[in-house]
Amino acid sequence: MGKIQKKTGKGRLDKYYHMAKEQGYRARSAFKLVQLNKKYNFLERSKVLIDLCAAPGGWLQVASKMMPVSSLIVGVDLAPIKPLPNVITFVEDITTEKCRATLRATLKTWKADVVLHDGAPNVGAAWVQDAFTQSELVLQSLKLATEFLNKGGSFVTKVFRSKDYNNLMWVFQQLFKKVEATKPPSSRNVSAEIFVVCRDFLAPKKIDPKFLDPKHVFSEVDTGMVGQPMDVFHPEKHKRQREGYEDGNYTLHKTLDAWEFIKDAEPITVLGSFNQFSFTSDESRNVFKSTETTNEIKECCEDLKVLGKKDFKNLLKWRLSIRLEVGLDKKPEPKAAVQETVEVTALDDVEAVEEHAASAAADESRQDRIRRRQKNERVQKNVQRMQLGMIIPTDIGLEQDADGQSLFSLTNIQKAGSLKMVRKGDTDVDPEEFNAEMDMGEDIVTGEQDTKAISRRKGKSMVKEDLDAEFINDGGMVSDQEGDAELMEDLDEMYEQYKERQLERDAKMRAKAKREDKGEWKGFKKNGSGEEDSDSDDDTPNQAPQNDDTSDSDSDSGAEDEDGLPGAYNHKKTIKKSSKNPLLVGLDDAEQAELRQKTESGLTKGAKMFFDQDMFKGLVGDDEEDEEADDESNDDDEEEEEDEAEEAEDVEMDSDEEIRQFRRDRKTLKRKATEAAEGDEEEDDIEMVPLGKEFMDDEMWDGESDEEDSRKRKQISEYSLITAEAMTLAQSLVNKKATKSDLIDQGFTKQAFAEKDGLPAWFLEDEEHHNVPNLPITKEAVQVIRDRMKALDARPIKKIAEAKARKKYKAAQKLMKIQKKADAINDTEDISEKEKSIGIAKLLAKAAGAKNKKPKKEVQLVVAKGHNRGAKGRPKGVKGRYKMVDSRMKKEMRATKRIAKKAKGSNRRNYLFVIVTLISVDDMTLLEDPCKRTG
Ligand SMILES: C[S@@+](CC[C@H](N)C(=O)[O-])C[C@H]1O[C@@H](n2cnc3c(N)ncnc32)[C@H](O)[C@@H]1O
């Protein structure tokens, strides 16, 4: 144990291991003593301490830290202990008389206040010492303690929960007033060790030797060859000796003559109890020569403790064949059919058979588990991919199922003769036929369903198919997992989320959703009642209308057809295809007629519905758009949007009332603007004459390109109007001082009709800058722009805001650091509460000190120029600390900084610089001294 062991096992490198490293303890076990002392306080009051089994010295370190200065601390161990300040150590076996003598010589007349014992017999290192079991070692240490302890002293020892435990406790109680068993938190739960703290040594004048005689103390204990035989059929399950060192288990390397094993009626017990089979007896030597005793068997016999299940089976087989060979067993009647079972039954060992059967069953169930886990992992993976938007539920079905068979096997379709159609991209497949072929009839939705419902159902069905594919057992469509339903629900939910995301992204989908929500378009009605066809799931197939012109189709998503137009408006294209397809139902005459009805705007009802979609809302420029802008519902929407925008803008507004007032004003303004526009239209009684070709000249009219126009619009929406001219224009419109036609008129300026052909580029450029119409501006408009700029100026600039945030962040980081340090101090086990509080107070003081640092006194820089040039003493009008500076100084400072920066650069450069300097110095010397040159 004295050796440094490699800590490899799981959890070995625990908190205490790291703490020990941090605090410089040689072993994590140091914390056990720290914690024991915390509970019983035996170290602080002690002057002499003996640590039995002290290597590597963790406990000694703790003792020397906790005990008063100049205490006598002695450590003994089989392994040498690296020297420690103020600690005497020696290498000795604590069970020997020599150890006793050395201790006596070291302590002289002194007696110990505390005797510690944390010993554990070495396994594998020194067989002689290992003859002592843990309990015996404890008794030995107690023996030493009784000899060296002061009256009233303490004895702290480690014991293991074993049969001897009670006996040991009884002995302790005879010798000490207080005996308590405890398990410090740092002692691993998996370890069976307990620490017994015996206080107030009674120091009897004479102790009955029986008290300290292992034979006597542990007399009730069966000291025979203990040790549970190993489970040979599950050698890997052999319980590790976490409890420490079970009595007798670690010391005995047991060898048995192979013949004994062959003879024994309980071969499995023998296999688990011995380390080696030897071939020393005459019988076993014969066995050794037998052909059955292969080299492999011989090797197995060398070390039984390292064998696996297979090896044990081989050994049992070998034993059987030898028994048959030598006539210990009779050959069993050959059972024709079952070869495998012969082996097991012939073992003649019920336990073996059971074990074998159990292991086979376990194997099978393990395989089963693995298969199930793999399937679950696949589902999990798909779910994750779906969450990441890498796939959509409908994609999942395209993946292969567990058995490597695609759910949508093209072979299946080909067999059914539909592959050709699919290849052609022809969707004109008879759904019923198709359903029958694919055996997925229930998942296909027929009729003109609510598109949302269609896609949801489709998604669901696909997900279900996919799940089934994952959990399927060779063709069965029923999942055997309990969590299927739950998983299915999750997937449904995810699909809904996916759809919502799609809606957010896709304007077309949004338009569709809006249509559905408004109830304006819910698919074509069969009976004109406005209700969707709820019979779509009916068994009776939907009848396709005879009239091609009146039939329509809806793609399965229902959102749009191949051209990207909603199915309703592109029906002509698909009429022919859909006419054959009973899945797709067209319009009847009444519906067609209804759609063709003209609305007030002059568009047919169908067209209006189409242009009512959100995606057309952004389009501007025609009068219809203006009219639509008057539409009340739209107005409401816009108002809402505006309100939101205002809310964002209104951060500076103080009270609700102000906000409300502001909104009212805005609405009034808006209304006025609308009225003004309407008024314009009323006034615009001008008959619009189509323009001649010459007026259609782009160059003539394109004040601004579309791009430029949209850029300006964006700018205005983002930053509002930023020029006084624009503001004047806007104000005059709002205040009804100008009309739309005025503005148009104003556009006809001399610049607008200026001939540009043949003019040089420089001239045109110049003109563009200077020959521009002088637009009028008003005082009010300028004031508004000015105020806006002022407000903008008053806002903190980004850099300052960032710097402030950085400062805040740094302060928070610092605080966290201090908190961590304080926590670490708090967690430290081996310092008193007082020390902890002092430590934490120091930390806080340090932090506060940094915060309360006095700011440096400002030094005023006075430039030595003008009347200050060459002035002696304090320059006039300067108060407080000052420093005279001049341009020379500035230059020199810069030069110094530059040099320092250069010096910081690469060493190589410095090195070269030095060499160059040296060379030049040498040259100079040579120049100065011509004699040297000749030399
Ligand atoms: C768990 S370690 C002790 C660790 C020690 N308390 C520390 O904190 O560093 C157990 C020690 O018992 C020692 N040991 C076992 N049998 C012994 C014996 N008969 N005499 C002396 N030391 C023994 C081993 O050499 C080993 O170093």
PDB file of C-alpha atoms and ligand atoms in Angstrom, residues 1-3 26-33 51-62 76-81 90-96 99 116-122 129-130 132 134 137 140 158 193 195 245, ligand 1:
ATOM      1  CA  MET A   1       0.000   0.000   0.000  1.00  0.00           C
ATOM      2  CA  GLY A   2       2.947   2.172   0.573  1.00  0.00           C
ATOM      3  CA  LYS A   3       3.442   2.183  -3.168  1.00  0.00           C
ATOM      4  CA  ARG A  26       0.168  12.698  -0.002  1.00  0.00           C
ATOM      5  CA  ALA A  27      -2.998  10.639   0.142  1.00  0.00           C
ATOM      6  CA  ARG A  28      -6.689  11.340  -0.053  1.00  0.00           C
ATOM      7  CA  SER A  29      -7.005   9.361   3.177  1.00  0.00           C
ATOM      8  CA  ALA A  30      -5.642  12.458   4.932  1.00  0.00           C
ATOM      9  CA  PHE A  31      -9.163  13.829   4.849  1.00  0.00           C
ATOM     10  CA  LYS A  32     -10.414  10.892   6.862  1.00  0.00           C
ATOM     11  CA  LEU A  33      -8.220  11.984   9.740  1.00  0.00           C
ATOM     12  CA  ASP A  51       0.931   6.567  13.543  1.00  0.00           C
ATOM     13  CA  LEU A  52       1.056   2.847  12.871  1.00  0.00           C
ATOM     14  CA  CYS A  53       0.957   1.966   9.167  1.00  0.00           C
ATOM     15  CA  ALA A  54       1.627   5.542   8.164  1.00  0.00           C
ATOM     16  CA  ALA A  55       2.932   5.386   4.585  1.00  0.00           C
ATOM     17  CA  PRO A  56       2.818   7.423   2.414  1.00  0.00           C
ATOM     18  CA  GLY A  57       2.287   9.896   5.246  1.00  0.00           C
ATOM     19  CA  GLY A  58      -1.046  11.612   4.692  1.00  0.00           C
ATOM     20  CA  TRP A  59      -2.111  11.201   8.299  1.00  0.00           C
ATOM     21  CA  LEU A  60       1.306  12.326   9.491  1.00  0.00           C
ATOM     22  CA  GLN A  61       0.935  15.521   7.458  1.00  0.00           C
ATOM     23  CA  VAL A  62      -2.426  16.225   9.049  1.00  0.00           C
ATOM     24  CA  VAL A  76       5.879   3.426  11.235  1.00  0.00           C
ATOM     25  CA  ASP A  77       5.211   1.431   8.111  1.00  0.00           C
ATOM     26  CA  LEU A  78       6.447  -1.483   6.111  1.00  0.00           C
ATOM     27  CA  ALA A  79       7.074   0.970   3.307  1.00  0.00           C
ATOM     28  CA  PRO A  80       9.493   3.856   3.674  1.00  0.00           C
ATOM     29  CA  ILE A  81       7.917   7.249   4.211  1.00  0.00           C
ATOM     30  CA  PHE A  90      10.983   4.324  10.361  1.00  0.00           C
ATOM     31  CA  VAL A  91      10.360   1.199   8.404  1.00  0.00           C
ATOM     32  CA  GLU A  92       9.136  -1.669  10.510  1.00  0.00           C
ATOM     33  CA  ASP A  93       6.454  -4.305  10.711  1.00  0.00           C
ATOM     34  CA  ILE A  94       4.143  -3.280  13.509  1.00  0.00           C
ATOM     35  CA  THR A  95       3.521  -6.866  14.474  1.00  0.00           C
ATOM     36  CA  THR A  96       7.142  -7.497  15.373  1.00  0.00           C
ATOM     37  CA  CYS A  99       9.077  -2.417  15.975  1.00  0.00           C
ATOM     38  CA  LEU A 116      -3.417   6.026  15.038  1.00  0.00           C
ATOM     39  CA  HIS A 117      -3.818   2.960  12.934  1.00  0.00           C
ATOM     40  CA  ASP A 118      -4.922   3.026   9.311  1.00  0.00           C
ATOM     41  CA  GLY A 119      -3.297  -0.233   8.335  1.00  0.00           C
ATOM     42  CA  ALA A 120      -4.418  -2.663   5.730  1.00  0.00           C
ATOM     43  CA  PRO A 121      -2.502  -5.804   4.944  1.00  0.00           C
ATOM     44  CA  ASN A 122      -0.579  -5.602   1.714  1.00  0.00           C
ATOM     45  CA  GLN A 129       3.105  -9.888   6.437  1.00  0.00           C
ATOM     46  CA  ASP A 130      -0.102 -10.754   4.693  1.00  0.00           C
ATOM     47  CA  PHE A 132      -2.132 -11.156   9.256  1.00  0.00           C
ATOM     48  CA  GLN A 134      -7.038  -6.900   8.922  1.00  0.00           C
ATOM     49  CA  LEU A 137      -3.525  -6.199  12.411  1.00  0.00           C
ATOM     50  CA  GLN A 140      -1.688  -5.927  16.972  1.00  0.00           C
ATOM     51  CA  LYS A 158      -9.685   1.322  10.948  1.00  0.00           C
ATOM     52  CA  GLU A 193     -14.091   0.332   6.352  1.00  0.00           C
ATOM     53  CA  PHE A 195     -13.129   3.991  11.932  1.00  0.00           C
ATOM     54  CA  TYR A 245      -9.476  -7.360   2.461  1.00  0.00           C
TER      55      TYR A 245
HETATM   56  C1  LIG B   1      -4.005   2.769   3.818  1.00  0.00           C
HETATM   57  S1  LIG B   1      -2.338   2.764   3.987  1.00  0.00           S
HETATM   58  C2  LIG B   1      -2.074   3.944   5.215  1.00  0.00           C
HETATM   59  C3  LIG B   1      -2.238   5.333   4.672  1.00  0.00           C
HETATM   60  C4  LIG B   1      -1.856   6.408   5.665  1.00  0.00           C
HETATM   61  N1  LIG B   1      -2.735   6.436   6.781  1.00  0.00           N
HETATM   62  C5  LIG B   1      -1.773   7.755   5.030  1.00  0.00           C
HETATM   63  O1  LIG B   1      -2.601   8.570   5.319  1.00  0.00           O
HETATM   64  O2  LIG B   1      -0.884   7.982   4.218  1.00  0.00           O
HETATM   65  C6  LIG B   1      -2.019   1.283   4.832  1.00  0.00           C
HETATM   66  C7  LIG B   1      -0.589   1.056   5.140  1.00  0.00           C
HETATM   67  O3  LIG B   1      -0.486  -0.045   6.040  1.00  0.00           O
HETATM   68  C8  LIG B   1       0.800  -0.557   5.865  1.00  0.00           C
HETATM   69  N2  LIG B   1       0.900  -1.857   6.524  1.00  0.00           N
HETATM   70  C9  LIG B   1       0.214  -2.975   6.286  1.00  0.00           C
HETATM   71  N3  LIG B   1       0.622  -3.957   7.103  1.00  0.00           N
HETATM   72  C10 LIG B   1       1.588  -3.462   7.868  1.00  0.00           C
HETATM   73  C11 LIG B   1       2.385  -3.987   8.886  1.00  0.00           C
HETATM   74  N4  LIG B   1       2.252  -5.235   9.287  1.00  0.00           N
HETATM   75  N5  LIG B   1       3.258  -3.172   9.460  1.00  0.00           N
HETATM   76  C12 LIG B   1       3.412  -1.904   9.081  1.00  0.00           C
HETATM   77  N6  LIG B   1       2.676  -1.364   8.114  1.00  0.00           N
HETATM   78  C13 LIG B   1       1.781  -2.138   7.529  1.00  0.00           C
HETATM   79  C14 LIG B   1       0.959  -0.621   4.383  1.00  0.00           C
HETATM   80  O4  LIG B   1       2.304  -0.654   4.032  1.00  0.00           O
HETATM   81  C15 LIG B   1       0.285   0.655   3.974  1.00  0.00           C
HETATM   82  O5  LIG B   1       1.200   1.645   3.692  1.00  0.00           O
END
